XYZ file of C-alpha atoms in Angstrom:
658
model
C 1.541 -28.039 -24.197
C 2.030 -29.989 -27.444
C -1.668 -29.712 -28.329
C -1.644 -26.028 -27.525
C 1.373 -25.384 -29.716
C 0.321 -27.596 -32.626
C -2.021 -25.088 -34.333
C 0.616 -22.353 -34.296
C 3.615 -24.381 -35.452
C 3.359 -22.467 -38.688
C 4.972 -19.599 -36.813
C 8.256 -21.464 -37.305
C 11.216 -19.627 -35.724
C 8.883 -16.808 -34.651
C 7.031 -19.080 -32.231
C 8.910 -17.938 -29.065
C 8.338 -14.299 -30.024
C 4.657 -14.930 -30.594
C 4.244 -16.698 -27.257
C 6.151 -13.923 -25.458
C 3.877 -11.384 -27.150
C 0.686 -13.113 -25.963
C 1.877 -13.961 -22.450
C 3.347 -10.512 -21.768
C 0.239 -8.779 -23.054
C -1.901 -10.896 -20.727
C 0.410 -10.326 -17.738
C 0.550 -6.561 -18.190
C -3.188 -6.306 -18.740
C -3.904 -8.448 -15.679
C -1.543 -6.335 -13.579
C -3.196 -3.130 -14.794
C -6.653 -4.490 -14.079
C -5.551 -5.416 -10.557
C -4.135 -1.930 -9.969
C -7.299 -0.318 -11.326
C -9.485 -2.410 -9.027
C -7.178 -1.556 -6.103
C -7.608 2.161 -6.864
C -11.197 1.747 -8.090
C -12.742 4.816 -6.433
C -9.945 7.107 -7.506
C -9.914 5.772 -11.067
C -13.672 5.933 -11.633
C -13.759 9.481 -10.276
C -11.755 10.782 -13.241
C -11.859 8.236 -16.063
C -13.652 5.364 -17.753
C -12.103 2.006 -16.871
C -12.670 0.670 -20.374
C -10.665 3.503 -21.919
C -7.849 3.011 -19.399
C -7.626 -0.710 -20.151
C -7.814 -0.164 -23.907
C -5.162 2.570 -23.897
C -3.137 0.325 -21.615
C -3.028 -2.363 -24.290
C -1.675 0.272 -26.656
C 1.088 1.127 -24.179
C 1.814 -2.576 -23.656
C 2.256 -3.030 -27.410
C 4.904 -0.303 -27.339
C 6.938 -2.098 -24.676
C 6.496 -5.540 -26.257
C 7.479 -4.134 -29.628
C 10.596 -2.558 -28.145
C 11.604 -5.818 -26.520
C 10.979 -7.987 -29.574
C 12.659 -5.620 -32.019
C 16.184 -6.888 -31.300
C 15.621 -10.624 -31.892
C 13.339 -9.820 -34.800
C 15.990 -7.713 -36.529
C 18.479 -10.540 -36.087
C 16.112 -13.191 -37.449
C 17.406 -13.190 -41.078
C 20.908 -13.878 -39.779
C 20.199 -16.389 -37.018
C 16.807 -18.037 -37.669
C 18.096 -20.136 -40.554
C 18.952 -23.827 -40.514
C 22.714 -23.395 -40.055
C 22.503 -21.092 -37.020
C 19.228 -22.187 -35.467
C 20.799 -23.288 -32.158
C 22.164 -19.776 -31.707
C 18.697 -18.404 -32.494
C 17.141 -20.605 -29.806
C 19.793 -19.603 -27.259
C 19.298 -15.923 -28.014
C 15.524 -16.266 -27.626
C 15.886 -18.133 -24.357
C 18.146 -15.530 -22.756
C 16.477 -12.419 -24.175
C 12.866 -13.438 -23.604
C 13.602 -14.726 -20.098
C 15.244 -11.379 -19.305
C 12.176 -9.583 -20.639
C 9.889 -11.756 -18.545
C 12.034 -11.090 -15.451
C 11.857 -7.335 -16.104
C 8.072 -7.433 -16.448
C 7.575 -9.529 -13.318
C 10.046 -7.556 -11.173
C 8.626 -4.155 -12.024
C 4.970 -5.142 -11.921
C 5.369 -6.993 -8.605
C 7.070 -3.953 -7.065
C 4.591 -1.451 -8.518
C 1.991 -1.426 -5.690
C 4.593 -0.560 -3.062
C 6.073 2.137 -5.287
C 2.627 3.655 -5.820
C 2.012 3.611 -2.075
C 5.210 5.617 -1.596
C 5.316 7.934 -4.613
C 1.752 7.865 -5.969
C 2.916 6.911 -9.488
C 4.268 3.813 -11.218
C 8.024 3.135 -11.053
C 9.871 5.862 -12.922
C 13.301 7.490 -12.783
C 13.293 7.366 -8.979
C 13.271 3.583 -9.264
C 16.521 3.736 -11.242
C 18.154 6.264 -8.943
C 17.525 4.222 -5.829
C 19.124 1.153 -7.426
C 22.446 2.965 -7.012
C 22.149 2.683 -3.244
C 21.344 -0.978 -2.498
C 22.481 -0.801 1.131
C 20.120 2.020 2.092
C 17.241 0.706 -0.009
C 17.546 -2.860 1.266
C 17.805 -1.609 4.840
C 14.623 0.398 4.416
C 12.729 -2.493 2.843
C 13.973 -5.012 5.389
C 13.120 -2.877 8.389
C 9.843 -1.438 7.186
C 8.430 -3.876 4.634
C 9.994 -7.223 5.449
C 6.859 -9.274 4.836
C 6.112 -7.537 1.566
C 9.743 -7.847 0.464
C 9.938 -11.573 1.190
C 6.533 -12.211 -0.352
C 7.427 -10.229 -3.459
C 10.763 -12.011 -3.900
C 9.107 -15.406 -3.425
C 6.355 -14.583 -5.916
C 8.950 -13.305 -8.398
C 11.086 -16.450 -8.127
C 8.098 -18.773 -8.483
C 6.755 -16.911 -11.496
C 10.187 -16.812 -13.112
C 10.663 -20.533 -12.524
C 7.305 -21.298 -14.111
C 8.039 -18.899 -16.951
C 11.387 -20.523 -17.638
C 9.797 -23.983 -17.735
C 7.158 -22.789 -20.172
C 9.745 -21.029 -22.321
C 11.867 -24.197 -22.531
C 8.807 -26.145 -23.696
C 8.105 -23.543 -26.344
C 11.703 -23.570 -27.568
C 11.641 -27.375 -27.740
C 8.795 -27.135 -30.259
C 10.310 -24.309 -32.278
C 11.514 -25.278 -35.754
C 13.057 -23.283 -38.574
C 11.129 -22.728 -41.779
C 11.738 -25.504 -44.301
C 12.667 -22.890 -46.872
C 14.708 -19.780 -46.112
C 12.514 -17.882 -48.572
C 9.586 -18.168 -46.149
C 11.643 -16.368 -43.522
C 12.639 -13.586 -45.906
C 9.073 -13.076 -47.166
C 7.478 -12.908 -43.692
C 10.196 -10.869 -42.030
C 9.470 -7.414 -43.562
C 5.806 -7.577 -42.555
C 6.652 -8.514 -38.972
C 9.254 -5.753 -38.756
C 6.709 -3.251 -40.076
C 4.060 -4.334 -37.543
C 6.560 -4.257 -34.681
C 7.777 -0.758 -35.407
C 4.217 0.421 -36.001
C 3.392 -0.853 -32.513
C 6.420 0.966 -31.088
C 5.504 4.239 -32.794
C 1.822 3.746 -31.909
C 0.695 6.823 -33.815
C 0.726 8.379 -37.275
C 1.400 11.824 -35.835
C 4.669 13.680 -36.365
C 6.178 12.422 -33.094
C 6.059 8.828 -31.862
C 4.071 7.990 -28.730
C 5.567 8.586 -25.305
C 4.150 8.397 -21.764
C 2.707 11.904 -22.082
C 0.322 10.629 -24.749
C -1.434 8.568 -22.094
C -2.001 11.468 -19.685
C -5.746 11.587 -20.298
C -6.993 12.553 -16.812
C -6.299 15.206 -14.209
C -4.883 12.599 -11.811
C -1.197 11.800 -12.352
C -1.434 8.451 -10.565
C -4.347 7.301 -12.718
C -2.449 8.383 -15.822
C 0.507 6.265 -14.730
C -1.735 3.188 -14.465
C -2.445 3.392 -18.175
C 1.126 2.630 -19.149
C 3.073 -0.324 -17.732
C 5.999 -0.180 -15.339
C 8.634 -1.676 -17.691
C 7.797 0.949 -20.316
C 7.841 3.708 -17.678
C 11.291 2.706 -16.424
C 12.786 2.130 -19.888
C 11.533 5.532 -21.026
C 13.091 7.104 -17.917
C 16.438 5.490 -18.794
C 16.118 6.720 -22.376
C 15.335 10.251 -21.147
C 18.538 10.437 -19.092
C 20.541 11.215 -22.206
C 18.432 14.330 -22.742
C 19.018 15.753 -19.243
C 20.642 18.964 -20.443
C 17.640 19.785 -22.637
C 15.036 18.113 -20.464
C 12.851 21.201 -20.152
C 12.281 21.274 -23.898
C 9.676 18.539 -23.479
C 7.380 21.467 -22.656
C 8.303 23.539 -25.705
C 10.886 26.072 -26.815
C 11.372 29.831 -26.696
C 13.926 32.130 -28.316
C 16.764 32.726 -25.890
C 16.124 36.446 -25.462
C 12.407 35.967 -24.839
C 13.173 33.206 -22.332
C 15.525 35.480 -20.389
C 13.148 38.430 -20.418
C 10.177 36.408 -19.211
C 12.135 34.399 -16.634
C 13.583 37.548 -15.064
C 10.354 39.541 -15.231
C 9.558 39.540 -11.524
C 9.081 42.645 -9.341
C 11.815 41.621 -6.885
C 14.389 41.470 -9.680
C 13.606 44.901 -11.177
C 16.138 46.791 -9.036
C 18.993 44.464 -10.017
C 21.371 45.132 -12.890
C 22.196 42.160 -15.098
C 25.248 43.384 -16.992
C 27.153 40.240 -17.932
C 25.825 38.652 -21.154
C 27.826 35.497 -20.411
C 26.243 35.182 -16.965
C 22.820 36.739 -17.597
C 21.432 36.146 -14.082
C 24.508 37.445 -12.256
C 23.821 40.670 -10.335
C 25.112 42.559 -7.337
C 22.771 42.081 -4.385
C 23.067 44.484 -1.482
C 21.918 43.417 1.983
C 18.851 45.016 3.499
C 20.832 45.498 6.716
C 24.447 46.629 6.837
C 26.526 44.788 9.430
C 30.009 45.406 10.736
C 30.549 41.654 10.717
C 28.349 39.187 8.770
C 26.316 36.732 10.802
C 27.191 33.069 10.880
C 24.710 30.798 9.105
C 23.245 27.428 10.070
C 20.702 25.806 7.748
C 18.836 22.821 9.168
C 17.322 20.855 6.311
C 14.629 18.623 7.790
C 13.977 15.350 5.986
C 10.377 14.996 4.728
C 8.896 17.494 7.188
C 5.948 18.766 5.165
C 3.071 20.993 6.222
C 1.220 17.692 6.716
C 2.854 17.480 10.149
C 2.534 21.100 11.294
C -0.683 21.990 13.097
C -0.580 25.706 12.298
C -0.257 24.844 8.594
C -3.309 22.590 8.689
C -1.453 19.389 9.556
C -1.161 17.011 12.495
C -0.025 18.180 15.960
C 3.263 16.255 15.888
C 5.714 19.195 15.819
C 5.130 20.999 19.132
C 8.743 22.238 19.304
C 8.543 23.844 15.884
C 5.191 25.391 16.801
C 6.882 27.068 19.758
C 9.940 28.143 17.788
C 7.889 29.836 15.077
C 7.051 32.583 17.541
C 10.737 33.459 17.867
C 11.558 34.391 14.271
C 10.356 34.772 10.704
C 7.723 32.157 9.974
C 6.655 31.441 6.385
C 2.964 30.552 6.137
C 3.032 29.723 2.434
C 6.424 28.200 1.627
C 6.513 25.559 -1.127
C 9.140 22.981 -2.038
C 10.261 22.768 -5.641
C 10.107 18.980 -5.844
C 9.693 15.642 -4.120
C 13.275 14.495 -3.535
C 15.920 15.514 -1.022
C 18.378 16.470 -3.749
C 15.748 18.756 -5.265
C 15.374 20.440 -1.878
C 19.160 20.776 -1.581
C 19.332 22.227 -5.072
C 16.698 24.852 -4.195
C 17.756 25.761 -0.652
C 21.542 25.644 -0.961
C 21.963 26.662 -4.604
C 18.777 28.715 -5.090
C 18.334 26.796 -8.349
C 14.852 26.352 -9.860
C 13.563 22.871 -10.729
C 13.590 21.109 -14.096
C 12.279 17.689 -15.195
C 15.885 16.463 -15.203
C 17.656 15.042 -12.188
C 18.678 17.572 -9.583
C 21.967 19.310 -10.367
C 23.330 17.654 -7.220
C 23.635 14.515 -9.352
C 24.381 15.957 -12.811
C 27.952 15.778 -14.075
C 28.041 19.371 -15.341
C 27.344 20.782 -11.874
C 30.072 19.059 -9.888
C 32.411 22.061 -10.038
C 31.979 25.815 -10.435
C 28.223 25.570 -9.885
C 26.838 28.245 -7.615
C 25.881 27.524 -4.009
C 25.607 29.704 -0.919
C 28.910 28.164 0.134
C 30.527 29.595 -3.014
C 29.802 33.134 -1.851
C 30.446 32.535 1.837
C 33.745 30.755 1.231
C 34.883 33.803 -0.757
C 33.885 35.939 2.254
C 36.168 33.929 4.530
C 33.586 31.586 6.037
C 34.358 28.041 7.063
C 31.746 25.963 5.225
C 30.589 22.505 6.278
C 27.992 19.835 5.633
C 26.850 17.699 8.583
C 24.845 14.538 7.872
C 23.940 11.524 9.992
C 24.280 9.042 7.137
C 26.988 8.476 4.549
C 27.500 11.631 2.522
C 28.129 9.811 -0.751
C 24.393 9.081 -0.916
C 22.741 10.960 -3.790
C 26.210 12.290 -4.687
C 25.962 14.929 -1.957
C 29.624 14.725 -0.974
C 30.797 15.207 -4.553
C 28.482 18.138 -5.208
C 29.241 19.930 -1.957
C 33.014 19.522 -1.955
C 33.167 20.676 -5.570
C 31.053 23.757 -4.922
C 32.287 25.638 -1.915
C 32.001 23.287 1.064
C 35.345 22.779 2.769
C 34.378 20.070 5.275
C 31.994 17.109 5.361
C 31.042 15.521 8.676
C 29.045 12.334 8.209
C 28.466 9.037 10.005
C 32.048 7.677 9.676
C 33.328 10.842 11.404
C 30.887 10.756 14.315
C 32.272 9.494 17.596
C 30.207 6.663 19.062
C 26.671 7.662 18.043
C 24.146 6.239 20.476
C 21.649 5.105 17.835
C 22.275 4.137 14.215
C 19.448 3.042 11.918
C 19.188 2.161 8.243
C 19.834 5.745 7.171
C 22.509 6.586 9.721
C 22.801 8.202 13.134
C 19.734 9.517 14.916
C 18.921 13.214 14.742
C 20.099 13.658 18.327
C 23.492 12.203 17.424
C 23.547 14.402 14.336
C 22.814 17.545 16.326
C 25.367 16.596 18.986
C 28.028 16.354 16.272
C 26.846 19.640 14.775
C 26.868 21.398 18.157
C 30.431 20.240 18.805
C 31.493 21.473 15.379
C 29.804 24.872 15.771
C 31.380 25.365 19.198
C 34.811 24.662 17.709
C 34.243 27.159 14.896
C 33.008 29.778 17.328
C 36.043 29.272 19.567
C 38.269 29.944 16.555
C 36.374 33.213 16.009
C 35.955 32.357 12.362
C 32.656 32.974 10.563
C 30.944 29.727 9.644
C 28.208 28.299 7.477
C 26.980 24.820 8.311
C 24.335 22.826 6.472
C 22.791 20.190 8.748
C 20.689 17.522 7.048
C 18.528 15.257 9.211
C 17.429 11.708 8.398
C 15.428 10.189 11.281
C 12.163 10.985 9.524
C 12.801 8.515 6.732
C 11.377 5.086 6.187
C 11.614 2.684 7.975
C 11.240 5.375 10.695
C 13.839 4.183 13.195
C 14.629 6.293 16.251
C 15.691 5.734 19.884
C 13.241 4.427 22.473
C 11.811 6.430 25.366
C 12.419 9.844 23.846
C 8.880 10.992 23.078
C 5.291 10.195 23.980
C 4.269 8.264 20.867
C 1.572 9.808 18.716
C 0.687 6.416 17.179
C 0.546 3.251 19.259
C 2.874 1.451 16.856
C 6.354 2.950 17.092
C 7.720 2.804 13.528
C 5.304 5.261 11.888
C 5.898 8.515 10.083
C 3.990 10.500 12.709
C 6.190 9.179 15.502
C 9.356 9.714 13.463
C 8.348 13.316 12.779
C 7.619 13.863 16.454
C 11.049 12.494 17.357
C 12.721 14.671 14.704
C 10.875 17.670 16.123
C 11.999 16.732 19.651
C 15.644 16.516 18.540
C 15.360 19.846 16.708
C 13.872 21.589 19.743
C 16.582 20.180 21.983
C 19.318 21.411 19.627
C 17.900 24.937 19.316
C 17.409 25.185 23.087
C 21.073 24.306 23.593
C 22.184 26.660 20.822
C 20.385 29.562 22.525
C 22.750 29.087 25.464
C 25.852 29.395 23.303
C 27.803 32.566 22.668
C 27.349 32.242 18.909
C 23.529 32.401 19.106
C 23.573 36.209 19.043
C 25.605 36.408 15.841
C 24.169 33.428 13.940
C 21.161 33.106 11.671
C 19.418 29.735 11.945
C 17.201 28.570 9.092
C 14.903 25.578 9.538
C 13.252 24.260 6.386
C 12.057 20.941 4.990
C 13.431 19.421 1.812
C 9.957 18.126 0.808
C 6.921 16.399 2.271
C 6.962 12.757 3.344
C 4.797 11.375 0.562
C 3.661 13.532 -2.322
C 0.376 12.181 -3.581
C -3.124 13.296 -4.479
C -5.852 12.899 -7.054
C -4.881 15.951 -9.094
C -2.446 16.462 -11.935
C -0.056 18.166 -9.522
C -0.819 17.631 -5.791
C 0.060 21.203 -4.866
C -0.941 20.871 -1.210
C 1.728 18.205 -0.690
C 4.445 20.680 -1.710
C 3.778 23.048 1.192
C 6.506 22.941 3.832
C 7.419 24.832 7.003
C 10.239 27.373 6.956
C 11.574 29.446 9.829
C 14.429 31.907 10.292
C 15.532 32.815 13.798
C 18.510 33.804 15.911
C 20.713 36.906 16.082
C 18.594 40.098 16.109
C 15.648 38.835 14.064
C 12.294 40.129 15.301
C 9.350 37.691 15.123
C 6.937 38.052 12.230
C 4.818 35.936 9.914
C 5.322 36.083 6.149
C 2.136 35.047 4.359
C 3.119 35.757 0.758
C 3.517 32.753 -1.503
C 7.169 31.701 -1.355
C 9.490 29.136 -2.916
C 12.540 27.392 -1.514
C 14.625 29.317 -4.063
C 13.699 32.544 -2.217
C 15.604 31.472 0.890
C 19.149 31.968 -0.430
C 18.848 35.665 -1.401
C 16.925 36.389 1.812
C 19.609 34.652 3.867
C 22.486 36.583 2.288
C 20.629 39.830 2.856
C 19.885 39.068 6.508
C 23.428 38.003 7.398
C 24.806 41.174 5.792
C 26.557 39.898 2.665
C 27.048 42.142 -0.358
C 28.025 40.039 -3.361
C 27.367 39.224 -6.966
C 25.281 36.062 -7.272
C 23.266 34.365 -10.044
C 20.307 33.796 -7.684
C 16.810 34.105 -9.120
C 14.837 34.162 -5.875
C 13.179 36.908 -3.905
C 14.742 38.745 -0.965
C 11.966 38.767 1.618
C 13.943 41.096 3.860
C 13.253 43.849 1.313
C 9.624 43.027 0.562
C 7.584 40.520 2.533
C 4.133 41.756 1.517
C 3.841 41.618 -2.293
C 2.189 38.584 -3.933
C 4.675 35.806 -4.584
C 5.110 32.742 -6.755
C 6.154 29.118 -6.444
C 7.704 26.638 -8.884
C 6.808 22.952 -8.611
C 8.203 19.934 -10.459
C 6.105 16.791 -10.103
C 7.298 13.849 -12.176
C 6.920 15.073 -15.783
C 4.697 18.047 -14.917
C 5.815 21.598 -14.129
C 3.576 24.068 -12.339
C 3.930 27.814 -11.885
C 1.833 29.304 -9.086
C 1.343 33.093 -9.181
C -0.416 34.621 -6.202
C -3.486 36.679 -7.103
C -4.853 37.400 -3.643
C -4.359 36.370 -0.021
C -6.097 33.044 -0.664
C -5.725 32.328 -4.356
C -2.992 31.632 -6.884
C -3.263 31.249 -10.638
C -1.665 27.986 -11.747
C -0.173 27.083 -15.110
C 0.686 23.401 -15.511
C 2.976 22.374 -18.354
C 2.630 18.844 -19.710
C 5.432 16.902 -21.436
C 3.614 16.870 -24.770
C 3.880 20.662 -25.036
C 0.332 21.372 -23.931
C -0.755 23.172 -20.769
C -3.559 23.337 -18.231
C -4.922 26.404 -16.450
C -6.026 26.091 -12.836
C -6.586 27.953 -9.596
C -5.163 27.015 -6.220
C -6.954 27.973 -3.019
C -4.184 28.505 -0.472
C -6.298 28.236 2.667
C -8.395 25.319 1.463
C -5.370 23.589 -0.118
C -7.446 22.771 -3.176
C -6.414 22.772 -6.839
C -9.312 23.683 -9.138
C -8.606 22.570 -12.702
C -10.326 24.128 -15.695
C -11.102 22.412 -18.966
C -9.130 25.036 -20.858
C -5.480 25.257 -21.718
C -3.494 28.108 -20.229
C -3.534 31.346 -22.178
C -0.549 31.648 -24.549
C 1.056 34.417 -22.478
C 0.737 32.410 -19.264
C 2.095 29.297 -20.950
C 5.125 31.184 -22.287
C 5.755 32.719 -18.872
C 5.696 29.316 -17.194
C 7.789 27.833 -19.989
C 10.466 30.463 -19.478
C 10.751 29.556 -15.775
C 11.565 25.921 -16.534
C 13.654 26.500 -19.670
C 16.004 28.971 -17.994
C 17.546 26.635 -15.371
C 18.000 23.914 -17.977
C 19.766 26.428 -20.253
C 21.886 27.809 -17.398
C 23.042 24.303 -16.527
C 23.696 23.274 -20.122
C 25.663 26.442 -20.910
C 27.522 26.389 -17.553
C 26.252 29.872 -16.685
C 24.959 29.429 -13.157
C 28.195 30.360 -11.445
C 30.341 33.183 -10.194
C 32.896 34.986 -12.341
C 36.012 32.846 -12.653
C 39.381 34.515 -13.001
């Protein structure tokens, strides 16, 4: 080590920073190269490896610059003779923390990519809030990988700490303070030039490195520490998150966002609540129907045979013949809270966190329960896990739900896994609750959220004929979830309330959203079914979004009310071409149906640019063009994503408060 350090002793107090710079650059580059080789076929299909590695170095310089900026700025104060021990201590702690961050995130990157098809991002941060659930999932489903990763991390950190101590032992202050003052401005300039990484008007950000049509490949270009730090930085811009795509004058935004055929008959008369309108039901009822929404965890079209998926949902396949079946329903995002936001609140997606978790939506934010509670309904949320997860309890109780029934309230569930009680236990609790409400002759709305189809895929033995030979797989978990759903609906059909209750079955999102396109549209398709009461079976083939469910539900159960909903009432028109809104990481896509099998797609990128594409509904194929979207199409898509951000920020997605 002494011989290695001898030629660079002239670095003086900057020696630890220089060594950190070199070592981190090598580590990040080596990690990127390994990831590229792992995904070799997918990478070479869309990009040149040399360009990816070269641009990756540029991204690495941004992170390294960010990390070294703090000690470098403090150098004139601490790297002098009188305070040199403090300087060494600061370097030891700060650089070791940086090394730990790099090693932790890069070691965990492959598993994250396997799950989410991108490098660690904001989801990584969000899951850190729930260590019990996350650790349980990792321990049950990825024990070997977890232990191996922790061991590798500890060994690398131990070696890194030893090396850092050796470097610090050979670090000396400059003989003359003037040398420090003369070299410092140049180093500061180079560091901040590396952070900015461009001479353009705006500094570099992750969007700058989106050079291919494959979001996963784009994420390989940057490094995981930079991706996570940028996600943390972006949290402070949540209220204006959609402006990463551009801006529109408020009036133009409202006009374009509300310019849909199914909204033409509505009257928007309140300038303070510009989406609030009186919606009349398609069917008048003497008494409104009860409502039960079953939100199925991760049950994408991937697992539904009639939607082109695997034959692991036979119960759902049977049930679809009993009600309204949506052939082309699309989720708005890839997280459960995004599905809740869309289904329960009818709220369109933004690049920010779901409103379920945002502070400004914890009270007086519109949900179906807001309307139904005003109509005298008892409103409840039934969940097999602990309802505090993802802030669901706080959001629901603050926005119209009067009762929460979760794992602590369930009496002796027969099977409890990492994410809570099994779906059978969940449905047993729900059935008991619905029977009690029915006996009280009080109208009810119950949201039932399943969890058995969640990694590590734990469910009771001897319930189903396994689809895969190994039990703990997603296909088997889906088949069990389907079995539990079918059992619950069969029992519900025998109850008195079946004939005056609308049941809605819909997924929150698919299990894993991945693909080699900028937005993997096919992984957003989900099943949706409405049945019960007097609903006559039919298939709805128009393109539909989760946000269309809420207005359709209110219409079918016979509710006349003012709501701020933006979706389409399919009980009034089930034939016209539809649209879907998709949020995938930092990309937003608007799908507008052109024919029975094709939708025009406008994809907004976080640098303000756009991409035009076509999506073939039957073939489930996104066809990108080399051209940007036409200005009118880009503005139309921009309005769809700016409006919900504006409504949240201005507190205007609500009912009239007295």
